[in-house]
Coordinates of C-alpha atoms in Angstrom, one line a residue:
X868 CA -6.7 -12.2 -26.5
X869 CA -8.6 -14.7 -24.2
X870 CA -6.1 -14.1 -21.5
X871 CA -7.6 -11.3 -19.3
X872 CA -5.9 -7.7 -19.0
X873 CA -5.3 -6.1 -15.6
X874 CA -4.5 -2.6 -15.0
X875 CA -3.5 -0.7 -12.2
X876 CA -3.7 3.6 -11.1
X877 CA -1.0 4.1 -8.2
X878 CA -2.0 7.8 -7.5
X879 CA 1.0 9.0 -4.8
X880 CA 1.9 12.2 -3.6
X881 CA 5.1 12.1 -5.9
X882 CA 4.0 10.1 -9.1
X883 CA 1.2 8.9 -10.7
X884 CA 1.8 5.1 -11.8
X885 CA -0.4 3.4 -14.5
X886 CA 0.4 -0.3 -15.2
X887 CA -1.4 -2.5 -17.7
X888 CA -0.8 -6.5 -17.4
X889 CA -1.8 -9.4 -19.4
X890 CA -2.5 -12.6 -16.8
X891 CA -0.4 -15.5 -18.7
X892 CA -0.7 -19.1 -17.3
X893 CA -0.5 -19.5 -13.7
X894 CA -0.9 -16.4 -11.8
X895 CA 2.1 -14.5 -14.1
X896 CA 2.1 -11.1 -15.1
X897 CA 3.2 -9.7 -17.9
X898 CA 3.6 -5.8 -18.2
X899 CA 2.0 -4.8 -21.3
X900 CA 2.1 -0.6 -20.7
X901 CA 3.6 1.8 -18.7
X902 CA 2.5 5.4 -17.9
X903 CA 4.8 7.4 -15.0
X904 CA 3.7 10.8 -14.3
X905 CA 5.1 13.3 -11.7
X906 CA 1.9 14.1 -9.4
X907 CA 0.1 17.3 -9.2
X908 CA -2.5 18.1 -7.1
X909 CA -2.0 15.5 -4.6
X910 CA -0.6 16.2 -0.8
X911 CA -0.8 13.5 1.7
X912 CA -2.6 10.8 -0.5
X913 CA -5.3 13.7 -0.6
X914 CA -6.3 15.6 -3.4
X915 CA -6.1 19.5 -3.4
X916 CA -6.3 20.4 -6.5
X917 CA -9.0 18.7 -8.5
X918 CA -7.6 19.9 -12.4
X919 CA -4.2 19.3 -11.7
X920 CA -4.5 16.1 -10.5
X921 CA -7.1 15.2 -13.0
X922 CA -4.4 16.3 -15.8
X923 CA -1.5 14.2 -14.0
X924 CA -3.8 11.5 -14.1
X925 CA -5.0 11.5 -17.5
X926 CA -1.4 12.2 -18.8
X927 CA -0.5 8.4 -16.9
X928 CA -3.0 6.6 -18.0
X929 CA -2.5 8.0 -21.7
X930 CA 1.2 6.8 -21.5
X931 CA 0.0 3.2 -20.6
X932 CA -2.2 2.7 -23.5
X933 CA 0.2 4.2 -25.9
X934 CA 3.0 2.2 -24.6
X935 CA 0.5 -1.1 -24.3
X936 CA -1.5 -0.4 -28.0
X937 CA -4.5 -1.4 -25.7
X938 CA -7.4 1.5 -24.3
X939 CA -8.1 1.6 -20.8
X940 CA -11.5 1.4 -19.8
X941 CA -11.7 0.5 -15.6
X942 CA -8.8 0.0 -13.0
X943 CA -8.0 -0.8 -9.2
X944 CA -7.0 2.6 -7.6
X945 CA -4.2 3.0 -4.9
X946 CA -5.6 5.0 -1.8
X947 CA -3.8 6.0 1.3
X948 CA -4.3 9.2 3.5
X949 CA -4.5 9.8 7.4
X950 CA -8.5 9.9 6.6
X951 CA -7.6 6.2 6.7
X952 CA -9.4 4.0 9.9
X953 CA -9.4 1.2 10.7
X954 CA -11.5 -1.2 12.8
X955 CA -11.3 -4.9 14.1
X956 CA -15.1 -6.5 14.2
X957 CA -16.7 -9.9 15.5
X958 CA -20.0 -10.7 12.7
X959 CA -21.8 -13.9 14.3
X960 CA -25.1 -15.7 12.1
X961 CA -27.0 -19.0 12.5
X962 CA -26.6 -22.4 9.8
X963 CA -29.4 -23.1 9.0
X964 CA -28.7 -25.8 7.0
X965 CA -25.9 -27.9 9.4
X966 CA -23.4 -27.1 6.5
X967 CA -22.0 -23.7 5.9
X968 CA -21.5 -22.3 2.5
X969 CA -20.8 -19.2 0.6
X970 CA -24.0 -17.3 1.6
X971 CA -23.3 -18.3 5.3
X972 CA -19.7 -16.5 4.8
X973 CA -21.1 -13.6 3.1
X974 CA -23.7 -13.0 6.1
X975 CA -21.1 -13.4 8.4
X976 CA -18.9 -10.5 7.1
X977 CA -21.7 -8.4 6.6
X978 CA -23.2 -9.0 10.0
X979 CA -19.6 -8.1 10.8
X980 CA -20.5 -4.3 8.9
X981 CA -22.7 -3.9 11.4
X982 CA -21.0 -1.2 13.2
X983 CA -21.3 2.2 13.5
X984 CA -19.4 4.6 11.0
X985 CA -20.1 8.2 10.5
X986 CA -22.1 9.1 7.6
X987 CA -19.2 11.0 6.4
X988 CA -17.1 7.7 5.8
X989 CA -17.0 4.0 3.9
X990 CA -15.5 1.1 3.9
X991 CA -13.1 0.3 1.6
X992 CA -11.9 -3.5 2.6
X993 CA -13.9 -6.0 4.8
X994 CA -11.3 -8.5 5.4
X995 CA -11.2 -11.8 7.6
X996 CA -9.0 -12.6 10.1
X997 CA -10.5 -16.1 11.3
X998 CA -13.7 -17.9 11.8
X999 CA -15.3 -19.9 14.9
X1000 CA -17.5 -22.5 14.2
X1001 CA -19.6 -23.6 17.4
X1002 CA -17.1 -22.0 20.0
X1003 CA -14.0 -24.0 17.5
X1004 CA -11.4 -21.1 16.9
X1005 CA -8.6 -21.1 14.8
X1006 CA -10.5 -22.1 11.3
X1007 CA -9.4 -20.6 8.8
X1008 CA -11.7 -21.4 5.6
X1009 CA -15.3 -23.0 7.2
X1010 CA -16.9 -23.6 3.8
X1011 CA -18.4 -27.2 3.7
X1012 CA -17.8 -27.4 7.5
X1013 CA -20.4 -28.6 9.9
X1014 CA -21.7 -26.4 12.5
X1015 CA -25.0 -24.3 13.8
X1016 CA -23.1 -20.8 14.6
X1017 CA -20.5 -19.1 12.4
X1018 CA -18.4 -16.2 13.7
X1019 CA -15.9 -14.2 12.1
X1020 CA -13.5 -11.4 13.2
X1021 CA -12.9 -9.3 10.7
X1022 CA -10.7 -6.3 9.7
X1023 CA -12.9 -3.5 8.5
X1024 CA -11.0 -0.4 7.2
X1025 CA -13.0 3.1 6.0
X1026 CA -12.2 6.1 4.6
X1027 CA -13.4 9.5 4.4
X1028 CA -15.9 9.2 1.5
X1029 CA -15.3 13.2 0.3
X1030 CA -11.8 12.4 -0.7
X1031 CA -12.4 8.8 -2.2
X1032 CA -14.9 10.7 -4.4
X1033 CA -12.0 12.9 -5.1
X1034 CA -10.1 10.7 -6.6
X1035 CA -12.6 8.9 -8.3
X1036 CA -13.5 12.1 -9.5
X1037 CA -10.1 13.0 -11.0
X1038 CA -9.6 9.3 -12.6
X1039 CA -13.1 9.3 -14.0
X1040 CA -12.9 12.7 -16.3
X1041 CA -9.8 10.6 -17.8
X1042 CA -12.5 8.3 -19.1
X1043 CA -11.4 5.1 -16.6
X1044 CA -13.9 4.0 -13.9
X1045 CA -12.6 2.7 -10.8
X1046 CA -13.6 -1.0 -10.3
X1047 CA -12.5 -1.3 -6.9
X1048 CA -9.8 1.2 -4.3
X1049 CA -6.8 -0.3 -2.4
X1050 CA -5.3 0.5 0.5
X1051 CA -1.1 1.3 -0.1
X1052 CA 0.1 -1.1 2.4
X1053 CA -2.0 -3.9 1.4
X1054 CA -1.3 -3.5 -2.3
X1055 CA 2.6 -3.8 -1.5
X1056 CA 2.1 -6.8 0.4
X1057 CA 1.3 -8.5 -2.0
X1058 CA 4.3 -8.6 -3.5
X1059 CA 7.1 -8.0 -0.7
X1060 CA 6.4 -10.3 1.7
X1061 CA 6.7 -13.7 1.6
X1062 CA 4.3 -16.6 3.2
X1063 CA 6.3 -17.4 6.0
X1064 CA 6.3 -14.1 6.8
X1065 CA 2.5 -13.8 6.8
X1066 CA 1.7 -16.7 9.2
X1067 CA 5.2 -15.8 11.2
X1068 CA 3.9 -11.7 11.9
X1069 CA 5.2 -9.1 9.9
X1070 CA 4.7 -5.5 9.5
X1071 CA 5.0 -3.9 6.1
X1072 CA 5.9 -0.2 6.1
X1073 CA 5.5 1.5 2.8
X1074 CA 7.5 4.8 3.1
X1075 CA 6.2 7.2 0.0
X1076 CA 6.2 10.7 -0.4
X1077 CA 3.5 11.9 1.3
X1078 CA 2.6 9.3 3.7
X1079 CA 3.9 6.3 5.5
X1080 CA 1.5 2.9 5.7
X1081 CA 1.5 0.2 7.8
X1082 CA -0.2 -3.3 7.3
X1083 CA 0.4 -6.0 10.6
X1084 CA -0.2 -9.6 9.2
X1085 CA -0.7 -12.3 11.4
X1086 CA -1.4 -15.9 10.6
X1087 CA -1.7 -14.8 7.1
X1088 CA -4.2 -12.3 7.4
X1089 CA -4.6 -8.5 7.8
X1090 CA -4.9 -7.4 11.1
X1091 CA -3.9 -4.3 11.9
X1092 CA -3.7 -1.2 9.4
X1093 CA -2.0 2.6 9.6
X1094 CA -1.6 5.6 7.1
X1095 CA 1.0 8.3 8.8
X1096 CA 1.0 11.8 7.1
X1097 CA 5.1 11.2 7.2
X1098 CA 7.0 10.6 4.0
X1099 CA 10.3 11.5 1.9
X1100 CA 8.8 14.5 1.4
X1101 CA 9.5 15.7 4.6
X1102 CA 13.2 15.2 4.6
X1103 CA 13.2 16.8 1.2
X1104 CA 11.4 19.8 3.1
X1105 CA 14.0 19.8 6.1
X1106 CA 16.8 19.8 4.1
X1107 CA 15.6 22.9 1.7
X1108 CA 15.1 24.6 5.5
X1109 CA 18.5 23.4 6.8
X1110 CA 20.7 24.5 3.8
X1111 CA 18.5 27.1 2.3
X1112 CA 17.6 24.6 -0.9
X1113 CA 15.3 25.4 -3.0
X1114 CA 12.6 22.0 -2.6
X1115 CA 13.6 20.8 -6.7
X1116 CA 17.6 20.7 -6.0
X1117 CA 17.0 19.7 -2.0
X1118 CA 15.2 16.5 -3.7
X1119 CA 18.3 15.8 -5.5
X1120 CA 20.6 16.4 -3.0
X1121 CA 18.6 13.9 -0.8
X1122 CA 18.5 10.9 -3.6
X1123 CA 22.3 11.8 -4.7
X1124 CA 23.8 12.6 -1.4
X1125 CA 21.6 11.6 1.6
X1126 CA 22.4 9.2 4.2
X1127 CA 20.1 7.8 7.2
X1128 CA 23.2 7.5 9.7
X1129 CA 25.1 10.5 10.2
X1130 CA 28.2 8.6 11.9
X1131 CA 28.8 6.3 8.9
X1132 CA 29.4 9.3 6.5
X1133 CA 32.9 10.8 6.6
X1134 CA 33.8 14.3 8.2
X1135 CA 35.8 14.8 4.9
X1136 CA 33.0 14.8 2.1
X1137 CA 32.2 18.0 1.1
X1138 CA 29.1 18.9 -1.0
X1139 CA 29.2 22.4 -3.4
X1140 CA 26.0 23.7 -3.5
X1141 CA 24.0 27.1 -4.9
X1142 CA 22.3 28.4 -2.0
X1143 CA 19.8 31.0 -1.2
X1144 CA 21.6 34.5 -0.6
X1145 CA 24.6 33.4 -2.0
X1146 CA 26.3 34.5 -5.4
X1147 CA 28.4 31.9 -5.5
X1148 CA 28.2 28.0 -4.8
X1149 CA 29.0 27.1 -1.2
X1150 CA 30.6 24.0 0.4
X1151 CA 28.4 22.1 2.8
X1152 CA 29.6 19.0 4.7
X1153 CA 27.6 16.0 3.9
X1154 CA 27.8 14.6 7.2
X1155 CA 25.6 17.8 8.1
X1156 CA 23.0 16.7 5.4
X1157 CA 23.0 13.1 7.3
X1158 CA 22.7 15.1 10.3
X1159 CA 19.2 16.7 9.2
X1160 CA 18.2 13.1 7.7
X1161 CA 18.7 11.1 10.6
X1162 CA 16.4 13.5 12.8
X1163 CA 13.3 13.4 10.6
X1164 CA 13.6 9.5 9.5
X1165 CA 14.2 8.9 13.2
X1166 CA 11.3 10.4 14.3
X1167 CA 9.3 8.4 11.5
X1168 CA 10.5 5.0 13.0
X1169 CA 9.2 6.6 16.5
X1170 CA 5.7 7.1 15.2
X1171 CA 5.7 3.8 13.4
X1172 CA 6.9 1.9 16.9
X1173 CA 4.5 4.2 18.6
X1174 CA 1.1 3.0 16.0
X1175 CA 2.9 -0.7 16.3
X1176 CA 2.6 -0.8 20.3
X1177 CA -1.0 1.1 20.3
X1178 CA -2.1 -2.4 17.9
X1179 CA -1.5 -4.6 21.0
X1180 CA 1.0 -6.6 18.2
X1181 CA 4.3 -5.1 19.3
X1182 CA 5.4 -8.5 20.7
X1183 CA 3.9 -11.2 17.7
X1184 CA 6.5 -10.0 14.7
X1185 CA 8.9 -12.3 15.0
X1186 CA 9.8 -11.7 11.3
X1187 CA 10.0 -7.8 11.7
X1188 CA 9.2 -4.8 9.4
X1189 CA 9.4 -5.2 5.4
X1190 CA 10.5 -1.8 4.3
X1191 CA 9.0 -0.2 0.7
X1192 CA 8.6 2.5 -1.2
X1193 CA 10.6 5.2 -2.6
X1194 CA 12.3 6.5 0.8
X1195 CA 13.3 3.2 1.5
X1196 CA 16.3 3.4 -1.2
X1197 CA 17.9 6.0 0.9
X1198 CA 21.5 4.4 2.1
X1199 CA 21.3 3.7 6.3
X1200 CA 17.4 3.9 6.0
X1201 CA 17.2 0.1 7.1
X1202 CA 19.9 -0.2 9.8
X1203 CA 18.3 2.7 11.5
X1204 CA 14.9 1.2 11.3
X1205 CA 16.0 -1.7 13.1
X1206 CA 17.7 0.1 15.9
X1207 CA 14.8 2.7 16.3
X1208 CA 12.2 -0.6 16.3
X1209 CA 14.6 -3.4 17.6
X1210 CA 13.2 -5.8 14.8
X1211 CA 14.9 -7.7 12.0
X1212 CA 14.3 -5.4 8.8
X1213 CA 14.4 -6.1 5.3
X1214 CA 14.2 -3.7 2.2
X1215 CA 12.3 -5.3 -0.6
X1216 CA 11.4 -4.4 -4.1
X1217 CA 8.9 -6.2 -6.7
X1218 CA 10.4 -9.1 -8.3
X1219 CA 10.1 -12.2 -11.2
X1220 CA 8.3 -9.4 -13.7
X1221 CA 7.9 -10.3 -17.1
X1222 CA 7.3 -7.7 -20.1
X1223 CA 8.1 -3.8 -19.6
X1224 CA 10.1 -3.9 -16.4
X1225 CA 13.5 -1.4 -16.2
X1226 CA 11.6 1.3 -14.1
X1227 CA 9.8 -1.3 -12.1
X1228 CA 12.3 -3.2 -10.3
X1229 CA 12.4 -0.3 -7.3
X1230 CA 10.5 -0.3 -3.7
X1231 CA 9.0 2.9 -5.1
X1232 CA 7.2 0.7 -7.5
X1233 CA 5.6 -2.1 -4.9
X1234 CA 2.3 -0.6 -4.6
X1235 CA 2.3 0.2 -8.6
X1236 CA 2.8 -4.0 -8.8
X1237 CA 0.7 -5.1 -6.3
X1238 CA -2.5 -3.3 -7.3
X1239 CA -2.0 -5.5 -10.7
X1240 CA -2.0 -8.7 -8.3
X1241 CA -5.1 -7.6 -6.3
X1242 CA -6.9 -7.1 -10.0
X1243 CA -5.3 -10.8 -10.2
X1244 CA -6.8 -12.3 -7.2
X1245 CA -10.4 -10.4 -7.9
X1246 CA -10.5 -11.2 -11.7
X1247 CA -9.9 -14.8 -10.4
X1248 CA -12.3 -15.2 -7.5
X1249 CA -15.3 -12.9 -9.4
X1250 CA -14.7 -13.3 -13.2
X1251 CA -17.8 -10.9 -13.6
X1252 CA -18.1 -8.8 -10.9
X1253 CA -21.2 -6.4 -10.1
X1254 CA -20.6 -2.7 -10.0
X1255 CA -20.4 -1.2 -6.2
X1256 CA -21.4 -4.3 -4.4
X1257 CA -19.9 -6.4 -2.0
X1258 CA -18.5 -9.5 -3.2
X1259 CA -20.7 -13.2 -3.1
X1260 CA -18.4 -15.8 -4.5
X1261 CA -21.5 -17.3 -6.6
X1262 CA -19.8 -19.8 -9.6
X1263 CA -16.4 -19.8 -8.0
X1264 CA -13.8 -22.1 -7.8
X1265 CA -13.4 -23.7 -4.7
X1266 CA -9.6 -23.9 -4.7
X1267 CA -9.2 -20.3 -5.9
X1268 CA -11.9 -19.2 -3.5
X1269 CA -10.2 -20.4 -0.6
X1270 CA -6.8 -18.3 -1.2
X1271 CA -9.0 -15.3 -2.1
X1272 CA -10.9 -15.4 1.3
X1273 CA -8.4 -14.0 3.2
X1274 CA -8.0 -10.4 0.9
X1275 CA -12.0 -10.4 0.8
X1276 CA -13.1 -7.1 -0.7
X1277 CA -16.3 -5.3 -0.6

């Protein structure tokens, strides 16, 4: 049991997702447990009621050790919300030694932290976009460099501290502590997009329930992020308005019926359905349930174009929007993306997982996979890291510290 064990708490607005991973070889996974609960307690990546999310919770995490043999003691936390900020930032300090190492880095980014955040607030990820050494741009690792001034411009993103304590709250009284939170969008790129989309420009857009996040990477780093109180849960909720659903058989509807694009379903397909009022089942076209669909996801791509232009990025994503989560398995959902946003678009789920896998192969489950390769990535850069404190790279390897700079976490 040399080989280290990462484990993962997706906490959505729909299900609660606990994964547990054995790191094999060279950067492979292996899922070891599984624990999928339907959420309780949670609206909008927020929680609102502490017991019954605590028990949802619990209930996950006690699936994945049963189901891995293996007790769970600390995890990486998924977190997403519109308490979610974010903020770009320029840290500058002087080397004093002519060559810039580590602790030169680290006082960059936290020179960078100098900024003014309300006391109701923290930061969750300080993460670097690019360094400057002596009025040189461009650099994208400066360790070992020569130079007398270091600058670097960094991605800070914060969140409202009463609801992060929340949720560490709720996965504490399970008896897990909460090594480090994640942001949704940053968790799923991990393991959607590809390199070439990273230094091409890509958005990711990680549809859940209860929310919709956004992540812009440029030049392989993080530079713009977004969490949208928008998700499935809101076509779920126009549809039990529109045919007078209850919410449970309106879900099913959606997942067995729905369609993004009301012109590509057929005027002939006819749905029976038990509606309010009525003592017996009623026929409902289904080209009326697309009808309803199409509004709502519509107006989600609007607000996504709309956050996309207010970055100033709009015109440096050549390789488009990498689509996620569970919403983005509804049929048309992709062809109406790209019309709405007039970029190429691509669905994409996790893939090459080794070890408990069936449910896993979904977009619902990217964020679920990714947090397990962030707990990769930090296990690697900081074998022991310090409780609550920003991380200092002291002992590490060169080669993995240079791919870990760019997803630097406090």
């Amino acid at each position: 049991m040399d080989e280290p064990i990462v484990v993962g708490i997706d906490i959505g607005t729909t299900k609660v997702c606990t994964l547990v991973a054995r790191v094999e070889g060279e950067q492979n996974l292996r899922i070891l447990g599984v624990g999928i609960e339907p959420s309780q307690g949670i609206r909008k990546g927020a929680v609102v009621d502490l017991g019954a999310a605590s028990t949802a919770i619990a209930r996950s995490i006690e699936k994945a050790q049963r189901t891995s043999g293996l007790e769970i003691t600390s995890a990486l936390v998924s977190l997403a919300g519109s308490h979610v900020a974010s903020v770009n930032s320029r840290g500058v300090v002087g080397i004093s030694g002519g060559i810039i190492d580590q602790e030169d880095i680290a006082r960059a980014l936290e020179s960078a932290q100098a900024i003014a955040i309300p006391h109701n607030r923290q930061i969750i990820h300080v993460i670097q976009r690019g360094f400057v050494v002596d009025g040189q741009d461009g650099i994208r690792n400066p360790l070992g460099m020569h130079g007398y001034r270091l600058e670097v411009e960094a991605h800070i993103i914060t969140a409202a501290e009463s609801t992060v304590e929340n949720i560490r709250q709720c996965v504490e009284a399970a008896g897990v502590q909460v090594s480090h939170f994640v942001l949704n969008p940053l968790a799923s790129g991990e393991v959607v997009l590809t390199e070439t989309e990273r230094q091409m420009g890509v958005v990711v857009c990680d549809i859940g329930g209860g929310t919709t996040d956004l992540a812009i990477y440029i030049d392989g780093d993080v530079w713009h992020t977004m969490v949208l109180a928008l998700g499935g849960n809101h076509i779920t909720s126009d549809i039990a308005h529109g045919l007078r659903l209850p919410l449970p058989q309106a879900e099913e509807v959606k997942k067995q019926y729905g369609h993004a694009i009301e012109s590509e379903v057929s005027e002939d397909e006819i749905l029976t359905l038990r509606t309010f009022g009525q003592e017996h089942p009623v026929q409902v076209s289904r080209r009326e349930l697309a009808h309803i669909i199409e509004a709502r996801v519509e107006e989600i791509f609007l607000f996504v174009l709309e956050e996309i232009k207010r970055s100033g990025y709009d015109g440096l994503l050549p390789a488009g929007m990498v689509l996620t989560g569970g919403t983005s398995l509804l049929p048309g959902i992709r062809t109406l993306a790209s019309s709405v946003l007039g970029l190429p678009v691509r669905v994409a789920k996790p893939e090459n997982l080794v070890g408990l896998t069936d449910q896993l192969q979904s977009p619902a489950y990217s964020t679920s996979v990714g947090l397990l390769h962030w707990a990769l990535l930090l296990s690697e850069a900081a074998p022991t890291p310090r409780k609550h404190t920003p991380f200092r790279g002291g002992g590490i390897n060169t080669e993995t510290l240079k791919n870990f700079l760019r997803r630097l976490l406090p």
